[in-house]
Amino acid sequence: MSKSLLAKRATQLLGSVIDSSTSLLQKQSHDIVRFAMGSPAAEAIPDFEPLAAKVLGAEAFDYAATEGDPGLRDALLEMLDGTSDRTVPERLTITAGGMQGLDIFGKLFIDPGDLVIVESPTYTNGSATALSYGAELAEVGVDADGMIIDELIEVVDRAGRAPKAIYVIPSFQNPSGTTLSLERRQRLIELARRWGSMIIDDDPYGLLRFGGDDIGSLRSLSDGDPLVFAVRTFSKIIAPGLRVGWVDTAPQHQQLIINAKQAMDTCTNLPGQRLVAAFLAEGGLDQHLRTQRERYRERRTAMQTALADQFGSRATWTDPDGGFFLWVTIPGVDTQRLFAAALAEGVAYIPGPAFSPTGRYPDALRLCFASTPPDRIVEGVARLRRALDA
Amino acid sequence: MSKSLLAKRATQLLGSVIDSSTSLLQKQSHDIVRFAMGSPAAEAIPDFEPLAAKVLGAEAFDYAATEGDPGLRDALLEMLDGTSDRTVPERLTITAGGMQGLDIFGKLFIDPGDLVIVESPTYTNGSATALSYGAELAEVGVDADGMIIDELIEVVDRAGRAPKAIYVIPSFQNPSGTTLSLERRQRLIELARRWGSMIIDDDPYGLLRFGGDDIGSLRSLSDGDPLVFAVRTFSKIIAPGLRVGWVDTAPQHQQLIINAKQAMDTCTNLPGQRLVAAFLAEGGLDQHLRTQRERYRERRTAMQTALADQFGSRATWTDPDGGFFLWVTIPGVDTQRLFAAALAEGVAYIPGPAFSPTGRYPDALRLCFASTPPDRIVEGVARLRRALDA
């Protein structure tokens, strides 16, 4: 079997886990509490209509520069100034969301057979894109402090070769909600340098911290090391449907990235770039983020409380300081089998095995608390309990 | 050197030809007649502001279904009804423009070392994406009837193996403007079937015919053969900045395509999909296309007349019945060297070697007549003549 066919099968395998959930979901016409998708709250989407009236003239519908529209690039540089993601133009390329940042990484840096380390559990599409370029994946567990670095060393020792890349979601990880500690970030960077491995620093949720203290990004802690390929997006902080994100990489990679992107989608959609730039230019982002953080903190707590009320000691769940997700483990329960019953009761989630390329976590599931108001969260968790009882 | 590094270098090589043009171009502050990019006329972009006010509510900014927003899928099926691209839902996947259709093809079907046939000259980004998946390209010339099928047979004989894919732009080809004749379309399909080769049927300009008679699409002439992978886009008929297109493929490929796309960019931007759907729903497309065809016919003729006036027998050019481009050959002139002088005179184009993976056509160039009004076309061609004299 050819490498690419292997990759295709792997993609299909992973895809089918999700697709079975979403296509089932789309066929449901009754009221469903949607804990499945990682969407921001509908209430958190800015009102784009006045912005659209201002910026969507005919010139907003031509091809954009492949590296990104100059107005958005400028607004983004200003937005990042003062954060640990502060950067410079020659490191910045606008992408079609964070997902395209991952795809560009795979296209440029993953050769068939390369070892790529992923967190376990991890973001399904991140694994899928690495597999689609022929990577061999190895999973390293996460605990309350993120990827377990001692286990990383063991896994690499066992593999007998250096990983080409280590894929991490350092803040409020998808799906576990846990955050890589400062000490582990530093050890990870040291190991990557020793091994000559690249770090895919995928951080969509970093600006959505609602508890605990900020930790410098891998990009800043590595002081702009070319080994760190930072993937960012407006999907979680502004709106996912825009498909606007960016990568922050060493300047020597920028032209390669621009050329690769040109042969992937020519450029990122310009109306979306103009809307984001206009939103940033109005200066409302800080207040917007403050509102969202408060909203998400409240929803996280509501979900944890509801889980305690409904499941008590029958289940365990994580305690994220930001982001969108709780990771719930219900020992002895097959969450893929539970899914149909949950849908029948009117609640959706993503079963645990979708987050592991080898199908681990049969008794776990991911719940997105971000997109559902607290009273609906209480109702959704009650439905989940009824599904379990059924 | 690894296959992917080879591919990267090829991508970079091709990219650099274009980038040297566009980055030079971006640094020019003076008045320039822009014959370089393949953009529609600014006057041909619909007025999206009233549509935006209607359809860009908060729900237009969430993730879209990976296969495309249902409203757009329905509107597109209706739009295609009665054309030779008429299709059914299980063959249709919405993409981020036509370029992503090509990228998806490469990702799913091209293994490193595969032989991929391209027209010569051909669309640069199409070659680049095939190279980025490790394809070995072979060029087959085009004449006034499109790809020369006898030469295709010779090239394949010489290669001693069947091509994995044959990449054609059958209508008003980019960059030559020529159209693959009905007889050659039929022979091409026969050969592909004999060899088991796929045909990448990339037809962005098919609806922009302003002369001659319609020819059935490869997709329709092959009667939906799984070997034909049809790539389409709204870029040239509505607006390129939207980044909305589609692929029409055998049903057995659809789930693979959806899964691959999910790990490439999750989904196509939803505001763009909603704007296209709203434009189609208003029923103005037929009139819009009639207006554009008339406009482009007039501009093609204006450019041919201006070339005859300025260059007489010193140059030759093609005679397209649709689309955006003229292919001009000026024997004895190095069009890459001419480029700087042309910019200094205030006119931009794309030099011929950008359209050949082996850098053929040093004495040719591509002119886009679509985006420039007739009086400016006359001025631009005069400037080109002055650059040549300088």
mmCIF file of N, CA and C in Angstrom, chain B residues 121-232:
data_model
loop_
_atom_site.group_PDB
_atom_site.id
_atom_site.type_symbol
_atom_site.label_atom_id
_atom_site.label_comp_id
_atom_site.label_asym_id
_atom_site.label_seq_id
_atom_site.Cartn_x
_atom_site.Cartn_y
_atom_site.Cartn_z
ATOM 1 N N PRO B 121 1.997 25.849 -22.409
ATOM 2 C CA PRO B 121 2.091 26.356 -21.033
ATOM 3 C C PRO B 121 0.880 25.948 -20.203
ATOM 4 N N THR B 122 1.031 26.093 -18.863
ATOM 5 C CA THR B 122 -0.057 25.733 -17.945
ATOM 6 C C THR B 122 -0.115 26.700 -16.776
ATOM 7 N N TYR B 123 -1.152 26.535 -15.964
ATOM 8 C CA TYR B 123 -1.365 27.368 -14.778
ATOM 9 C C TYR B 123 -0.312 27.021 -13.719
ATOM 10 N N THR B 124 0.466 27.998 -13.337
ATOM 11 C CA THR B 124 1.603 27.778 -12.449
ATOM 12 C C THR B 124 1.225 27.084 -11.146
ATOM 13 N N ASN B 125 0.198 27.561 -10.486
ATOM 14 C CA ASN B 125 -0.149 26.992 -9.182
ATOM 15 C C ASN B 125 -0.627 25.546 -9.300
ATOM 16 N N GLY B 126 -1.209 25.200 -10.443
ATOM 17 C CA GLY B 126 -1.587 23.805 -10.656
ATOM 18 C C GLY B 126 -0.365 22.901 -10.685
ATOM 19 N N SER B 127 0.656 23.313 -11.432
ATOM 20 C CA SER B 127 1.912 22.555 -11.436
ATOM 21 C C SER B 127 2.525 22.516 -10.042
ATOM 22 N N ALA B 128 2.485 23.663 -9.371
ATOM 23 C CA ALA B 128 3.143 23.753 -8.065
ATOM 24 C C ALA B 128 2.499 22.793 -7.071
ATOM 25 N N THR B 129 1.186 22.698 -7.105
ATOM 26 C CA THR B 129 0.567 21.815 -6.116
ATOM 27 C C THR B 129 0.869 20.348 -6.436
ATOM 28 N N ALA B 130 0.913 19.986 -7.712
ATOM 29 C CA ALA B 130 1.292 18.602 -8.063
ATOM 30 C C ALA B 130 2.730 18.326 -7.611
ATOM 31 N N LEU B 131 3.629 19.275 -7.866
ATOM 32 C CA LEU B 131 5.019 19.115 -7.427
ATOM 33 C C LEU B 131 5.108 18.994 -5.909
ATOM 34 N N SER B 132 4.255 19.739 -5.214
ATOM 35 C CA SER B 132 4.345 19.719 -3.751
ATOM 36 C C SER B 132 3.967 18.359 -3.178
ATOM 37 N N TYR B 133 3.296 17.519 -3.969
ATOM 38 C CA TYR B 133 3.027 16.146 -3.539
ATOM 39 C C TYR B 133 3.998 15.155 -4.165
ATOM 40 N N GLY B 134 5.057 15.677 -4.763
ATOM 41 C CA GLY B 134 6.117 14.797 -5.256
ATOM 42 C C GLY B 134 5.899 14.280 -6.662
ATOM 43 N N ALA B 135 4.940 14.856 -7.405
ATOM 44 C CA ALA B 135 4.707 14.398 -8.781
ATOM 45 C C ALA B 135 5.924 14.676 -9.655
ATOM 46 N N GLU B 136 6.112 13.827 -10.656
ATOM 47 C CA GLU B 136 7.033 14.153 -11.741
ATOM 48 C C GLU B 136 6.180 14.652 -12.903
ATOM 49 N N LEU B 137 6.459 15.871 -13.330
ATOM 50 C CA LEU B 137 5.621 16.493 -14.346
ATOM 51 C C LEU B 137 6.180 16.238 -15.736
ATOM 52 N N ALA B 138 5.280 16.056 -16.687
ATOM 53 C CA ALA B 138 5.686 16.053 -18.098
ATOM 54 C C ALA B 138 4.758 17.017 -18.829
ATOM 55 N N GLU B 139 5.357 17.835 -19.700
ATOM 56 C CA GLU B 139 4.604 18.874 -20.383
ATOM 57 C C GLU B 139 4.196 18.420 -21.776
ATOM 58 N N VAL B 140 2.955 18.727 -22.128
ATOM 59 C CA VAL B 140 2.436 18.448 -23.475
ATOM 60 C C VAL B 140 1.922 19.767 -24.062
ATOM 61 N N GLY B 141 2.405 20.089 -25.237
ATOM 62 C CA GLY B 141 2.079 21.379 -25.843
ATOM 63 C C GLY B 141 0.597 21.579 -26.125
ATOM 64 N N VAL B 142 0.204 22.846 -26.249
ATOM 65 C CA VAL B 142 -1.153 23.180 -26.676
ATOM 66 C C VAL B 142 -1.071 23.962 -27.985
ATOM 67 N N ASP B 143 -2.078 23.783 -28.827
ATOM 68 C CA ASP B 143 -2.211 24.638 -30.016
ATOM 69 C C ASP B 143 -3.599 25.271 -29.976
ATOM 70 N N ALA B 144 -4.081 25.737 -31.100
ATOM 71 C CA ALA B 144 -5.367 26.462 -31.111
ATOM 72 C C ALA B 144 -6.536 25.575 -30.685
ATOM 73 N N ASP B 145 -6.352 24.244 -30.682
ATOM 74 C CA ASP B 145 -7.406 23.326 -30.234
ATOM 75 C C ASP B 145 -7.100 22.706 -28.881
ATOM 76 N N GLY B 146 -6.224 23.354 -28.120
ATOM 77 C CA GLY B 146 -5.915 22.858 -26.778
ATOM 78 C C GLY B 146 -4.802 21.817 -26.776
ATOM 79 N N MET B 147 -4.740 21.011 -25.726
ATOM 80 C CA MET B 147 -3.662 20.025 -25.578
ATOM 81 C C MET B 147 -3.555 19.158 -26.828
ATOM 82 N N ILE B 148 -2.321 18.990 -27.335
ATOM 83 C CA ILE B 148 -2.094 18.214 -28.555
ATOM 84 C C ILE B 148 -2.063 16.733 -28.186
ATOM 85 N N ILE B 149 -3.117 16.032 -28.539
ATOM 86 C CA ILE B 149 -3.284 14.658 -28.048
ATOM 87 C C ILE B 149 -2.219 13.718 -28.636
ATOM 88 N N ASP B 150 -1.835 13.946 -29.889
ATOM 89 C CA ASP B 150 -0.773 13.103 -30.459
ATOM 90 C C ASP B 150 0.518 13.243 -29.653
ATOM 91 N N GLU B 151 0.796 14.455 -29.238
ATOM 92 C CA GLU B 151 2.003 14.685 -28.422
ATOM 93 C C GLU B 151 1.853 14.035 -27.040
ATOM 94 N N LEU B 152 0.635 14.071 -26.514
ATOM 95 C CA LEU B 152 0.376 13.387 -25.236
ATOM 96 C C LEU B 152 0.748 11.908 -25.331
ATOM 97 N N ILE B 153 0.320 11.282 -26.424
ATOM 98 C CA ILE B 153 0.613 9.858 -26.599
ATOM 99 C C ILE B 153 2.126 9.627 -26.682
ATOM 100 N N GLU B 154 2.803 10.482 -27.423
ATOM 101 C CA GLU B 154 4.271 10.365 -27.528
ATOM 102 C C GLU B 154 4.947 10.519 -26.173
ATOM 103 N N VAL B 155 4.509 11.528 -25.415
ATOM 104 C CA VAL B 155 5.127 11.784 -24.115
ATOM 105 C C VAL B 155 4.928 10.595 -23.177
ATOM 106 N N VAL B 156 3.733 10.026 -23.208
ATOM 107 C CA VAL B 156 3.453 8.880 -22.331
ATOM 108 C C VAL B 156 4.250 7.656 -22.801
ATOM 109 N N ASP B 157 4.331 7.455 -24.118
ATOM 110 C CA ASP B 157 5.153 6.355 -24.653
ATOM 111 C C ASP B 157 6.595 6.488 -24.172
ATOM 112 N N ARG B 158 7.118 7.709 -24.291
ATOM 113 C CA ARG B 158 8.506 7.959 -23.911
ATOM 114 C C ARG B 158 8.712 7.720 -22.417
ATOM 115 N N ALA B 159 7.720 8.121 -21.618
ATOM 116 C CA ALA B 159 7.834 7.925 -20.163
ATOM 117 C C ALA B 159 7.787 6.441 -19.810
ATOM 118 N N GLY B 160 7.153 5.656 -20.661
ATOM 119 C CA GLY B 160 7.109 4.207 -20.426
ATOM 120 C C GLY B 160 6.182 3.817 -19.286
ATOM 121 N N ARG B 161 5.321 4.685 -18.897
ATOM 122 C CA ARG B 161 4.359 4.337 -17.835
ATOM 123 C C ARG B 161 3.147 5.242 -17.961
ATOM 124 N N ALA B 162 2.052 4.768 -17.389
ATOM 125 C CA ALA B 162 0.804 5.533 -17.459
ATOM 126 C C ALA B 162 0.865 6.708 -16.498
ATOM 127 N N PRO B 163 0.333 7.839 -16.911
ATOM 128 C CA PRO B 163 0.260 8.957 -15.968
ATOM 129 C C PRO B 163 -0.770 8.678 -14.871
ATOM 130 N N LYS B 164 -0.480 9.122 -13.656
ATOM 131 C CA LYS B 164 -1.492 9.079 -12.599
ATOM 132 C C LYS B 164 -2.619 10.042 -12.939
ATOM 133 N N ALA B 165 -2.228 11.197 -13.500
ATOM 134 C CA ALA B 165 -3.244 12.204 -13.788
ATOM 135 C C ALA B 165 -2.827 13.061 -14.970
ATOM 136 N N ILE B 166 -3.830 13.577 -15.653
ATOM 137 C CA ILE B 166 -3.635 14.511 -16.756
ATOM 138 C C ILE B 166 -4.387 15.784 -16.384
ATOM 139 N N TYR B 167 -3.638 16.863 -16.261
ATOM 140 C CA TYR B 167 -4.205 18.114 -15.781
ATOM 141 C C TYR B 167 -4.519 19.028 -16.961
ATOM 142 N N VAL B 168 -5.796 19.334 -17.159
ATOM 143 C CA VAL B 168 -6.177 20.218 -18.269
ATOM 144 C C VAL B 168 -7.115 21.326 -17.802
ATOM 145 N N ILE B 169 -6.949 22.461 -18.455
ATOM 146 C CA ILE B 169 -7.877 23.586 -18.294
ATOM 147 C C ILE B 169 -8.555 23.691 -19.648
ATOM 148 N N PRO B 170 -9.728 23.045 -19.818
ATOM 149 C CA PRO B 170 -10.238 22.817 -21.167
ATOM 150 C C PRO B 170 -10.797 24.061 -21.854
ATOM 151 N N SER B 171 -11.237 25.046 -21.104
ATOM 152 C CA SER B 171 -11.900 26.199 -21.726
ATOM 153 C C SER B 171 -11.085 27.465 -21.510
ATOM 154 N N PHE B 172 -10.701 28.120 -22.656
ATOM 155 C CA PHE B 172 -10.044 29.426 -22.564
ATOM 156 C C PHE B 172 -8.897 29.326 -21.562
ATOM 157 N N GLN B 173 -8.007 28.423 -21.877
ATOM 158 C CA GLN B 173 -6.982 27.953 -20.960
ATOM 159 C C GLN B 173 -6.133 29.084 -20.379
ATOM 160 N N ASN B 174 -5.750 28.904 -19.143
ATOM 161 C CA ASN B 174 -4.793 29.771 -18.484
ATOM 162 C C ASN B 174 -3.430 29.141 -18.669
ATOM 163 N N PRO B 175 -2.501 29.764 -19.379
ATOM 164 C CA PRO B 175 -2.478 31.152 -19.831
ATOM 165 C C PRO B 175 -2.793 31.346 -21.316
ATOM 166 N N SER B 176 -3.006 30.295 -22.091
ATOM 167 C CA SER B 176 -2.977 30.484 -23.549
ATOM 168 C C SER B 176 -4.284 31.021 -24.118
ATOM 169 N N GLY B 177 -5.379 30.841 -23.397
ATOM 170 C CA GLY B 177 -6.678 31.270 -23.910
ATOM 171 C C GLY B 177 -7.332 30.285 -24.864
ATOM 172 N N THR B 178 -6.651 29.184 -25.188
ATOM 173 C CA THR B 178 -7.191 28.244 -26.174
ATOM 174 C C THR B 178 -8.131 27.228 -25.513
ATOM 175 N N THR B 179 -8.952 26.594 -26.351
ATOM 176 C CA THR B 179 -9.988 25.689 -25.868
ATOM 177 C C THR B 179 -9.800 24.303 -26.471
ATOM 178 N N LEU B 180 -9.902 23.305 -25.625
ATOM 179 C CA LEU B 180 -9.774 21.914 -26.056
ATOM 180 C C LEU B 180 -10.998 21.555 -26.903
ATOM 181 N N SER B 181 -10.737 21.098 -28.121
ATOM 182 C CA SER B 181 -11.846 20.812 -29.041
ATOM 183 C C SER B 181 -12.628 19.577 -28.584
ATOM 184 N N LEU B 182 -13.836 19.464 -29.112
ATOM 185 C CA LEU B 182 -14.684 18.323 -28.755
ATOM 186 C C LEU B 182 -13.997 17.006 -29.083
ATOM 187 N N GLU B 183 -13.416 16.931 -30.271
ATOM 188 C CA GLU B 183 -12.774 15.681 -30.686
ATOM 189 C C GLU B 183 -11.617 15.333 -29.736
ATOM 190 N N ARG B 184 -10.839 16.346 -29.351
ATOM 191 C CA ARG B 184 -9.730 16.068 -28.428
ATOM 192 C C ARG B 184 -10.235 15.718 -27.027
ATOM 193 N N ARG B 185 -11.326 16.345 -26.618
ATOM 194 C CA ARG B 185 -11.891 15.964 -25.310
ATOM 195 C C ARG B 185 -12.235 14.480 -25.311
ATOM 196 N N GLN B 186 -12.870 14.049 -26.418
ATOM 197 C CA GLN B 186 -13.269 12.648 -26.484
ATOM 198 C C GLN B 186 -12.061 11.722 -26.507
ATOM 199 N N ARG B 187 -11.039 12.104 -27.273
ATOM 200 C CA ARG B 187 -9.818 11.273 -27.315
ATOM 201 C C ARG B 187 -9.132 11.236 -25.952
ATOM 202 N N LEU B 188 -9.126 12.396 -25.279
ATOM 203 C CA LEU B 188 -8.500 12.455 -23.960
ATOM 204 C C LEU B 188 -9.193 11.492 -22.985
ATOM 205 N N ILE B 189 -10.514 11.498 -23.007
ATOM 206 C CA ILE B 189 -11.257 10.603 -22.103
ATOM 207 C C ILE B 189 -10.961 9.137 -22.444
ATOM 208 N N GLU B 190 -10.926 8.834 -23.752
ATOM 209 C CA GLU B 190 -10.597 7.455 -24.161
ATOM 210 C C GLU B 190 -9.226 7.022 -23.651
ATOM 211 N N LEU B 191 -8.242 7.927 -23.812
ATOM 212 C CA LEU B 191 -6.879 7.587 -23.377
ATOM 213 C C LEU B 191 -6.817 7.408 -21.867
ATOM 214 N N ALA B 192 -7.476 8.315 -21.154
ATOM 215 C CA ALA B 192 -7.468 8.209 -19.688
ATOM 216 C C ALA B 192 -8.050 6.870 -19.255
ATOM 217 N N ARG B 193 -9.107 6.453 -19.942
ATOM 218 C CA ARG B 193 -9.713 5.156 -19.588
ATOM 219 C C ARG B 193 -8.758 4.012 -19.910
ATOM 220 N N ARG B 194 -8.100 4.116 -21.050
ATOM 221 C CA ARG B 194 -7.173 3.053 -21.442
ATOM 222 C C ARG B 194 -6.018 2.951 -20.432
ATOM 223 N N TRP B 195 -5.514 4.112 -20.026
ATOM 224 C CA TRP B 195 -4.359 4.137 -19.118
ATOM 225 C C TRP B 195 -4.743 4.015 -17.636
ATOM 226 N N GLY B 196 -6.028 4.185 -17.330
ATOM 227 C CA GLY B 196 -6.422 4.270 -15.920
ATOM 228 C C GLY B 196 -5.952 5.551 -15.257
ATOM 229 N N SER B 197 -5.805 6.592 -16.064
ATOM 230 C CA SER B 197 -5.339 7.882 -15.541
ATOM 231 C C SER B 197 -6.524 8.751 -15.146
ATOM 232 N N MET B 198 -6.346 9.541 -14.114
ATOM 233 C CA MET B 198 -7.387 10.496 -13.773
ATOM 234 C C MET B 198 -7.207 11.772 -14.601
ATOM 235 N N ILE B 199 -8.307 12.451 -14.859
ATOM 236 C CA ILE B 199 -8.268 13.748 -15.537
ATOM 237 C C ILE B 199 -8.650 14.818 -14.521
ATOM 238 N N ILE B 200 -7.768 15.774 -14.331
ATOM 239 C CA ILE B 200 -8.137 16.933 -13.506
ATOM 240 C C ILE B 200 -8.711 17.962 -14.471
ATOM 241 N N ASP B 201 -10.016 18.115 -14.387
ATOM 242 C CA ASP B 201 -10.797 18.948 -15.315
ATOM 243 C C ASP B 201 -11.039 20.295 -14.623
ATOM 244 N N ASP B 202 -10.095 21.213 -14.821
ATOM 245 C CA ASP B 202 -10.090 22.504 -14.108
ATOM 246 C C ASP B 202 -10.677 23.555 -15.038
ATOM 247 N N ASP B 203 -11.915 23.946 -14.774
ATOM 248 C CA ASP B 203 -12.639 24.769 -15.754
ATOM 249 C C ASP B 203 -13.249 26.030 -15.118
ATOM 250 N N PRO B 204 -12.394 26.995 -14.772
ATOM 251 C CA PRO B 204 -12.912 28.188 -14.083
ATOM 252 C C PRO B 204 -13.625 29.156 -15.017
ATOM 253 N N TYR B 205 -13.343 29.045 -16.333
ATOM 254 C CA TYR B 205 -13.789 30.071 -17.282
ATOM 255 C C TYR B 205 -14.925 29.595 -18.179
ATOM 256 N N GLY B 206 -15.346 28.340 -18.019
ATOM 257 C CA GLY B 206 -16.304 27.739 -18.949
ATOM 258 C C GLY B 206 -17.571 28.565 -19.159
ATOM 259 N N LEU B 207 -18.027 29.251 -18.127
ATOM 260 C CA LEU B 207 -19.262 30.035 -18.252
ATOM 261 C C LEU B 207 -19.012 31.413 -18.851
ATOM 262 N N LEU B 208 -17.747 31.699 -19.181
ATOM 263 C CA LEU B 208 -17.409 33.017 -19.728
ATOM 264 C C LEU B 208 -17.073 32.931 -21.215
ATOM 265 N N ARG B 209 -17.868 32.184 -21.948
ATOM 266 C CA ARG B 209 -17.685 32.096 -23.402
ATOM 267 C C ARG B 209 -18.375 33.287 -24.060
ATOM 268 N N PHE B 210 -17.602 34.018 -24.903
ATOM 269 C CA PHE B 210 -18.198 35.150 -25.618
ATOM 270 C C PHE B 210 -18.104 34.999 -27.132
ATOM 271 N N GLY B 211 -17.661 33.833 -27.588
ATOM 272 C CA GLY B 211 -17.623 33.577 -29.023
ATOM 273 C C GLY B 211 -17.634 32.079 -29.256
ATOM 274 N N GLY B 212 -17.985 31.641 -30.475
ATOM 275 C CA GLY B 212 -17.974 30.216 -30.782
ATOM 276 C C GLY B 212 -19.094 29.472 -30.076
ATOM 277 N N ASP B 213 -19.081 28.143 -30.228
ATOM 278 C CA ASP B 213 -20.164 27.331 -29.681
ATOM 279 C C ASP B 213 -19.722 26.582 -28.423
ATOM 280 N N ASP B 214 -20.659 26.417 -27.513
ATOM 281 C CA ASP B 214 -20.393 25.637 -26.299
ATOM 282 C C ASP B 214 -19.937 24.221 -26.644
ATOM 283 N N ILE B 215 -19.021 23.699 -25.829
ATOM 284 C CA ILE B 215 -18.593 22.302 -25.946
ATOM 285 C C ILE B 215 -18.900 21.669 -24.599
ATOM 286 N N GLY B 216 -19.406 20.460 -24.600
ATOM 287 C CA GLY B 216 -19.696 19.802 -23.323
ATOM 288 C C GLY B 216 -18.448 19.705 -22.454
ATOM 289 N N SER B 217 -18.637 19.785 -21.149
ATOM 290 C CA SER B 217 -17.501 19.671 -20.232
ATOM 291 C C SER B 217 -16.973 18.234 -20.225
ATOM 292 N N LEU B 218 -15.717 18.078 -19.866
ATOM 293 C CA LEU B 218 -15.142 16.736 -19.739
ATOM 294 C C LEU B 218 -15.969 15.903 -18.765
ATOM 295 N N ARG B 219 -16.433 16.587 -17.713
ATOM 296 C CA ARG B 219 -17.267 15.909 -16.721
ATOM 297 C C ARG B 219 -18.516 15.315 -17.376
ATOM 298 N N SER B 220 -19.157 16.079 -18.274
ATOM 299 C CA SER B 220 -20.386 15.564 -18.890
ATOM 300 C C SER B 220 -20.067 14.579 -20.014
ATOM 301 N N LEU B 221 -19.011 14.874 -20.805
ATOM 302 C CA LEU B 221 -18.660 13.979 -21.916
ATOM 303 C C LEU B 221 -18.240 12.603 -21.413
ATOM 304 N N SER B 222 -17.698 12.568 -20.204
ATOM 305 C CA SER B 222 -17.278 11.269 -19.645
ATOM 306 C C SER B 222 -18.434 10.605 -18.898
ATOM 307 N N ASP B 223 -19.577 11.297 -18.865
ATOM 308 C CA ASP B 223 -20.767 10.739 -18.219
ATOM 309 C C ASP B 223 -20.514 10.433 -16.740
ATOM 310 N N GLY B 224 -19.801 11.354 -16.081
ATOM 311 C CA GLY B 224 -19.574 11.189 -14.638
ATOM 312 C C GLY B 224 -18.571 10.109 -14.288
ATOM 313 N N ASP B 225 -17.690 9.792 -15.226
ATOM 314 C CA ASP B 225 -16.657 8.767 -14.968
ATOM 315 C C ASP B 225 -15.851 9.135 -13.708
ATOM 316 N N PRO B 226 -15.652 8.159 -12.798
ATOM 317 C CA PRO B 226 -14.848 8.433 -11.591
ATOM 318 C C PRO B 226 -13.439 8.920 -11.911
ATOM 319 N N LEU B 227 -12.945 8.674 -13.133
ATOM 320 C CA LEU B 227 -11.607 9.147 -13.486
ATOM 321 C C LEU B 227 -11.557 10.662 -13.660
ATOM 322 N N VAL B 228 -12.712 11.289 -13.859
ATOM 323 C CA VAL B 228 -12.713 12.744 -14.069
ATOM 324 C C VAL B 228 -12.993 13.459 -12.742
ATOM 325 N N PHE B 229 -12.061 14.306 -12.356
ATOM 326 C CA PHE B 229 -12.141 15.074 -11.108
ATOM 327 C C PHE B 229 -12.327 16.525 -11.522
ATOM 328 N N ALA B 230 -13.561 17.015 -11.396
ATOM 329 C CA ALA B 230 -13.890 18.344 -11.935
ATOM 330 C C ALA B 230 -13.744 19.411 -10.861
ATOM 331 N N VAL B 231 -12.964 20.432 -11.195
ATOM 332 C CA VAL B 231 -12.662 21.525 -10.274
ATOM 333 C C VAL B 231 -13.307 22.797 -10.811
ATOM 334 N N ARG B 232 -14.104 23.460 -9.982
ATOM 335 C CA ARG B 232 -14.836 24.656 -10.411
ATOM 336 C C ARG B 232 -14.713 25.748 -9.350
#
